[in-house]
mmCIF file of C-alpha atoms in Angstrom:
data_model
loop_
_atom_site.group_PDB
_atom_site.id
_atom_site.type_symbol
_atom_site.label_atom_id
_atom_site.label_comp_id
_atom_site.label_asym_id
_atom_site.label_seq_id
_atom_site.Cartn_x
_atom_site.Cartn_y
_atom_site.Cartn_z
ATOM 1 C CA ASP A 109 0.000 0.000 0.000
ATOM 2 C CA GLN A 110 1.742 3.124 -1.228
ATOM 3 C CA GLN A 111 1.031 6.021 1.104
ATOM 4 C CA VAL A 112 2.783 8.652 -1.014
ATOM 5 C CA LYS A 113 2.270 8.596 -4.773
ATOM 6 C CA GLN A 114 3.776 10.486 -7.659
ATOM 7 C CA ASN A 115 1.713 9.412 -10.637
ATOM 8 C CA SER A 116 3.781 11.128 -13.318
ATOM 9 C CA PRO A 117 7.117 9.402 -13.871
ATOM 10 C CA SER A 118 8.349 12.180 -16.145
ATOM 11 C CA LEU A 119 7.664 15.750 -17.206
ATOM 12 C CA SER A 120 9.181 17.980 -19.894
ATOM 13 C CA VAL A 121 8.931 21.765 -19.746
ATOM 14 C CA GLN A 122 10.374 24.608 -21.802
ATOM 15 C CA GLU A 123 12.925 26.855 -20.140
ATOM 16 C CA GLY A 124 11.249 29.880 -18.563
ATOM 17 C CA ARG A 125 7.877 28.197 -18.194
ATOM 18 C CA ILE A 126 6.288 26.818 -15.033
ATOM 19 C CA SER A 127 6.957 23.258 -13.892
ATOM 20 C CA ILE A 128 4.267 21.655 -11.744
ATOM 21 C CA LEU A 129 5.049 18.408 -9.976
ATOM 22 C CA ASN A 130 2.290 16.572 -8.142
ATOM 23 C CA CYS A 131 2.062 14.206 -5.215
ATOM 24 C CA ASP A 132 -0.856 12.458 -3.509
ATOM 25 C CA TYR A 133 -0.916 10.912 -0.057
ATOM 26 C CA THR A 134 -3.311 8.765 1.932
ATOM 27 C CA ASN A 135 -2.398 9.300 5.597
ATOM 28 C CA SER A 136 -3.951 12.351 7.273
ATOM 29 C CA MET A 137 -1.522 12.102 10.196
ATOM 30 C CA PHE A 138 1.595 13.314 8.350
ATOM 31 C CA ASP A 139 3.129 16.391 10.008
ATOM 32 C CA TYR A 140 5.474 17.550 7.257
ATOM 33 C CA PHE A 141 5.648 17.323 3.508
ATOM 34 C CA LEU A 142 8.932 17.794 1.723
ATOM 35 C CA TRP A 143 10.380 17.960 -1.771
ATOM 36 C CA TYR A 144 13.804 16.675 -2.687
ATOM 37 C CA LYS A 145 15.816 16.969 -5.855
ATOM 38 C CA LYS A 146 18.197 14.258 -6.976
ATOM 39 C CA TYR A 147 20.884 14.246 -9.624
ATOM 40 C CA PRO A 148 22.333 10.940 -10.867
ATOM 41 C CA ALA A 149 24.981 9.399 -8.595
ATOM 42 C CA GLU A 150 24.275 11.903 -5.828
ATOM 43 C CA GLY A 151 22.162 11.819 -2.692
ATOM 44 C CA PRO A 152 18.848 13.713 -2.643
ATOM 45 C CA THR A 153 19.039 17.348 -1.583
ATOM 46 C CA PHE A 154 16.310 19.117 0.306
ATOM 47 C CA LEU A 155 14.373 21.738 -1.637
ATOM 48 C CA ILE A 156 11.415 22.952 0.347
ATOM 49 C CA SER A 157 8.953 21.733 2.942
ATOM 50 C CA ILE A 158 5.565 22.581 4.336
ATOM 51 C CA SER A 159 3.971 21.873 7.666
ATOM 52 C CA SER A 160 0.556 20.240 7.730
ATOM 53 C CA ILE A 161 -0.888 23.370 9.342
ATOM 54 C CA LYS A 162 -0.063 25.536 6.313
ATOM 55 C CA ASP A 163 -1.283 25.519 2.733
ATOM 56 C CA LYS A 164 1.556 27.320 0.974
ATOM 57 C CA ASN A 165 5.269 27.873 1.378
ATOM 58 C CA GLU A 166 7.528 29.846 -0.939
ATOM 59 C CA ASP A 167 11.288 29.927 -1.360
ATOM 60 C CA GLY A 168 12.548 31.860 -4.344
ATOM 61 C CA ARG A 169 11.480 30.093 -7.536
ATOM 62 C CA PHE A 170 9.961 27.193 -5.595
ATOM 63 C CA THR A 171 6.475 27.125 -4.088
ATOM 64 C CA VAL A 172 4.804 24.174 -2.436
ATOM 65 C CA PHE A 173 1.033 23.977 -2.119
ATOM 66 C CA LEU A 174 -0.799 21.658 0.247
ATOM 67 C CA ASN A 175 -4.463 20.765 -0.210
ATOM 68 C CA LYS A 176 -5.376 18.750 2.852
ATOM 69 C CA SER A 177 -8.936 18.016 1.840
ATOM 70 C CA ALA A 178 -7.717 16.469 -1.415
ATOM 71 C CA LYS A 179 -4.588 14.977 0.230
ATOM 72 C CA HIS A 180 -2.567 16.556 -2.546
ATOM 73 C CA LEU A 181 0.773 18.313 -2.640
ATOM 74 C CA SER A 182 2.332 20.180 -5.540
ATOM 75 C CA LEU A 183 5.642 21.876 -6.278
ATOM 76 C CA HIS A 184 5.732 24.838 -8.640
ATOM 77 C CA ILE A 185 9.006 25.972 -10.172
ATOM 78 C CA VAL A 186 8.885 29.380 -11.856
ATOM 79 C CA PRO A 187 10.713 30.081 -14.076
ATOM 80 C CA SER A 188 12.115 26.657 -14.916
ATOM 81 C CA GLN A 189 15.814 26.484 -15.754
ATOM 82 C CA PRO A 190 17.871 23.746 -17.452
ATOM 83 C CA GLY A 191 19.709 23.175 -14.143
ATOM 84 C CA ASP A 192 16.390 22.123 -12.623
ATOM 85 C CA SER A 193 16.497 18.933 -14.707
ATOM 86 C CA ALA A 194 16.601 16.151 -12.117
ATOM 87 C CA VAL A 195 14.404 13.601 -10.366
ATOM 88 C CA TYR A 196 12.082 15.126 -7.784
ATOM 89 C CA PHE A 197 10.795 13.149 -4.825
ATOM 90 C CA CYS A 198 8.015 14.184 -2.522
ATOM 91 C CA ALA A 199 8.077 12.857 1.016
ATOM 92 C CA ALA A 200 5.730 12.894 3.975
ATOM 93 C CA GLY A 201 6.335 12.133 7.590
ATOM 94 C CA GLY A 202 6.682 13.182 11.168
ATOM 95 C CA THR A 203 9.343 13.207 13.806
ATOM 96 C CA TYR A 204 11.090 10.006 12.837
ATOM 97 C CA LYS A 205 9.723 8.429 9.754
ATOM 98 C CA TYR A 206 9.491 9.794 6.235
ATOM 99 C CA ILE A 207 7.843 8.029 3.324
ATOM 100 C CA PHE A 208 8.938 8.915 -0.185
ATOM 101 C CA GLY A 209 7.143 8.833 -3.486
ATOM 102 C CA THR A 210 8.580 7.106 -6.538
ATOM 103 C CA GLY A 211 9.876 10.300 -8.111
ATOM 104 C CA THR A 212 9.187 12.421 -11.194
ATOM 105 C CA ARG A 213 11.946 13.053 -13.711
ATOM 106 C CA LEU A 214 11.824 16.691 -14.809
ATOM 107 C CA LYS A 215 13.494 17.720 -18.015
ATOM 108 C CA VAL A 216 13.755 21.435 -18.730
ATOM 109 C CA LEU A 217 14.360 22.071 -22.404
ATOM 110 C CA ALA A 218 16.572 24.992 -23.410
ATOM 111 C CA ASP B 192 27.138 22.656 6.489
ATOM 112 C CA VAL B 193 25.795 19.294 7.550
ATOM 113 C CA LYS B 194 27.830 16.466 6.210
ATOM 114 C CA VAL B 195 26.669 12.888 5.960
ATOM 115 C CA THR B 196 29.432 10.634 4.771
ATOM 116 C CA GLN B 197 28.963 7.111 3.495
ATOM 117 C CA SER B 198 32.077 4.975 3.591
ATOM 118 C CA SER B 199 31.903 3.428 0.129
ATOM 119 C CA ARG B 200 30.453 4.868 -3.067
ATOM 120 C CA TYR B 201 30.618 1.588 -4.984
ATOM 121 C CA LEU B 202 30.827 -1.997 -3.744
ATOM 122 C CA VAL B 203 30.722 -5.349 -5.507
ATOM 123 C CA LYS B 204 30.072 -8.389 -3.331
ATOM 124 C CA ARG B 205 29.276 -12.031 -3.856
ATOM 125 C CA THR B 206 26.090 -13.809 -2.807
ATOM 126 C CA GLY B 207 26.325 -14.929 0.803
ATOM 127 C CA GLU B 208 28.963 -12.399 1.836
ATOM 128 C CA LYS B 209 28.465 -10.196 4.888
ATOM 129 C CA VAL B 210 28.348 -6.534 3.918
ATOM 130 C CA PHE B 211 28.823 -3.472 6.106
ATOM 131 C CA LEU B 212 27.725 -0.011 4.973
ATOM 132 C CA GLU B 213 28.913 2.774 7.241
ATOM 133 C CA CYS B 214 27.470 6.233 7.660
ATOM 134 C CA VAL B 215 28.793 9.135 9.737
ATOM 135 C CA GLN B 216 27.194 12.538 10.317
ATOM 136 C CA ASP B 217 28.915 15.537 11.853
ATOM 137 C CA MET B 218 26.005 17.671 13.080
ATOM 138 C CA ASP B 219 25.010 15.903 16.285
ATOM 139 C CA HIS B 220 21.686 14.790 14.793
ATOM 140 C CA GLU B 221 19.582 12.468 16.887
ATOM 141 C CA ASN B 222 17.865 10.680 13.998
ATOM 142 C CA MET B 223 19.557 8.546 11.379
ATOM 143 C CA PHE B 224 18.047 6.547 8.538
ATOM 144 C CA TRP B 225 18.886 3.964 5.917
ATOM 145 C CA TYR B 226 16.957 3.947 2.637
ATOM 146 C CA ARG B 227 17.366 2.024 -0.552
ATOM 147 C CA GLN B 228 16.527 3.501 -3.919
ATOM 148 C CA ASP B 229 15.376 1.335 -6.820
ATOM 149 C CA PRO B 230 14.022 2.425 -10.216
ATOM 150 C CA GLY B 231 10.253 2.838 -10.147
ATOM 151 C CA LEU B 232 10.110 2.249 -6.393
ATOM 152 C CA GLY B 233 11.531 5.496 -5.054
ATOM 153 C CA LEU B 234 13.224 5.555 -1.675
ATOM 154 C CA ARG B 235 12.161 2.880 0.758
ATOM 155 C CA LEU B 236 12.982 3.004 4.449
ATOM 156 C CA ILE B 237 14.960 0.038 5.769
ATOM 157 C CA TYR B 238 15.710 1.046 9.365
ATOM 158 C CA PHE B 239 15.956 4.191 11.411
ATOM 159 C CA SER B 240 17.381 5.169 14.763
ATOM 160 C CA TYR B 241 16.347 8.028 17.025
ATOM 161 C CA ASP B 242 19.067 7.582 19.637
ATOM 162 C CA VAL B 243 22.214 5.642 20.402
ATOM 163 C CA LYS B 244 21.523 1.909 20.624
ATOM 164 C CA MET B 245 17.909 2.488 19.553
ATOM 165 C CA LYS B 246 16.599 1.164 16.253
ATOM 166 C CA GLU B 247 13.251 0.786 14.576
ATOM 167 C CA LYS B 248 12.261 -1.225 11.526
ATOM 168 C CA GLY B 249 11.210 0.647 8.466
ATOM 169 C CA ASP B 250 9.145 -0.704 5.610
ATOM 170 C CA ILE B 251 11.602 -3.282 4.249
ATOM 171 C CA PRO B 252 13.865 -4.523 7.078
ATOM 172 C CA GLU B 253 14.068 -8.172 5.980
ATOM 173 C CA GLY B 254 17.628 -9.264 5.276
ATOM 174 C CA TYR B 255 19.144 -6.243 7.015
ATOM 175 C CA SER B 256 20.254 -5.253 10.480
ATOM 176 C CA VAL B 257 21.680 -2.028 11.877
ATOM 177 C CA SER B 258 23.986 -0.839 14.603
ATOM 178 C CA ARG B 259 24.218 2.534 16.341
ATOM 179 C CA GLU B 260 26.880 2.419 19.019
ATOM 180 C CA LYS B 261 27.740 6.125 18.756
ATOM 181 C CA LYS B 262 25.488 9.068 17.994
ATOM 182 C CA GLU B 263 27.338 10.051 14.833
ATOM 183 C CA ARG B 264 27.563 6.598 13.266
ATOM 184 C CA PHE B 265 24.846 4.320 11.842
ATOM 185 C CA SER B 266 25.803 1.071 10.168
ATOM 186 C CA LEU B 267 23.726 -1.092 7.851
ATOM 187 C CA ILE B 268 24.580 -4.805 7.788
ATOM 188 C CA LEU B 269 23.626 -7.367 5.213
ATOM 189 C CA GLU B 270 24.229 -10.648 7.015
ATOM 190 C CA SER B 271 24.188 -12.741 3.842
ATOM 191 C CA ALA B 272 23.989 -10.660 0.699
ATOM 192 C CA SER B 273 21.597 -11.715 -2.048
ATOM 193 C CA THR B 274 21.235 -10.513 -5.630
ATOM 194 C CA ASN B 275 17.922 -8.796 -4.834
ATOM 195 C CA GLN B 276 19.839 -6.511 -2.482
ATOM 196 C CA THR B 277 21.647 -4.937 -5.405
ATOM 197 C CA SER B 278 20.621 -1.313 -5.039
ATOM 198 C CA MET B 279 21.603 2.248 -4.175
ATOM 199 C CA TYR B 280 21.725 2.683 -0.400
ATOM 200 C CA LEU B 281 21.218 6.120 1.076
ATOM 201 C CA CYS B 282 21.931 7.200 4.621
ATOM 202 C CA ALA B 283 20.279 10.310 6.095
ATOM 203 C CA SER B 284 20.164 12.194 9.362
ATOM 204 C CA SER B 285 17.888 14.782 10.921
ATOM 205 C CA LEU B 286 17.349 16.771 14.062
ATOM 206 C CA TYR B 287 14.711 15.566 16.455
ATOM 207 C CA ARG B 288 11.634 17.720 15.819
ATOM 208 C CA ALA B 289 13.349 19.873 13.212
ATOM 209 C CA ASN B 290 11.098 22.706 12.110
ATOM 210 C CA THR B 291 11.273 21.777 8.466
ATOM 211 C CA GLY B 292 11.374 18.001 8.834
ATOM 212 C CA GLU B 293 14.485 18.109 6.686
ATOM 213 C CA LEU B 294 16.627 15.034 6.115
ATOM 214 C CA PHE B 295 20.258 15.401 5.132
ATOM 215 C CA PHE B 296 21.434 12.650 2.814
ATOM 216 C CA GLY B 297 24.792 11.165 2.045
ATOM 217 C CA GLU B 298 25.909 10.626 -1.540
ATOM 218 C CA GLY B 299 24.840 7.010 -1.581
ATOM 219 C CA SER B 300 26.511 3.610 -1.799
ATOM 220 C CA ARG B 301 25.827 1.588 -4.909
ATOM 221 C CA LEU B 302 25.985 -2.090 -4.036
ATOM 222 C CA THR B 303 26.116 -4.839 -6.626
ATOM 223 C CA VAL B 304 25.685 -8.424 -5.440
ATOM 224 C CA LEU B 305 26.842 -11.046 -7.932
#
């Protein structure tokens, strides 16, 4: 039973446009939701997070939206840059345990 | 900067061998984690530890054990490696009740079991 789902394995976007990555979850008890970016042969790096008590968090070009009623999380990247090309994982959890989605490969076309 | 260091980037082992993967973090984090990453399956939690000598099973603990004798070090042990344990292994650490829930990852250890 997959508690955190990323239904789009890949996404291609033109440079300068908006990238929207989506994530669905099933457990209402998660405290935090996070997005990570991963390049090949490297560990994931933290991008942005949101607490379950908020519905939006912004950090520069990255904004995360949380819709608790729909159990849906999205990451918006504006404007997209070629260096954003990577695999993006969403994750959900609490104090100790974090569950990751399967990842979405974003390709930003120059 | 937080640094999480994994001892080996690439390992090749034979079926039945005992394998140790070591992880060290330098930021005095209470929590440490071992994940494995496989194509199409994302990151799956093997074990985690919230204190020295404490350990909890994650979602896929079968075939693995862990050791946390010191706060900064978390070891993953494959008692008898099998080919289905060929994977990328990722260690992470975090502060207890960090505001952002952020995990800091190492660069990963790619294990091939022949």
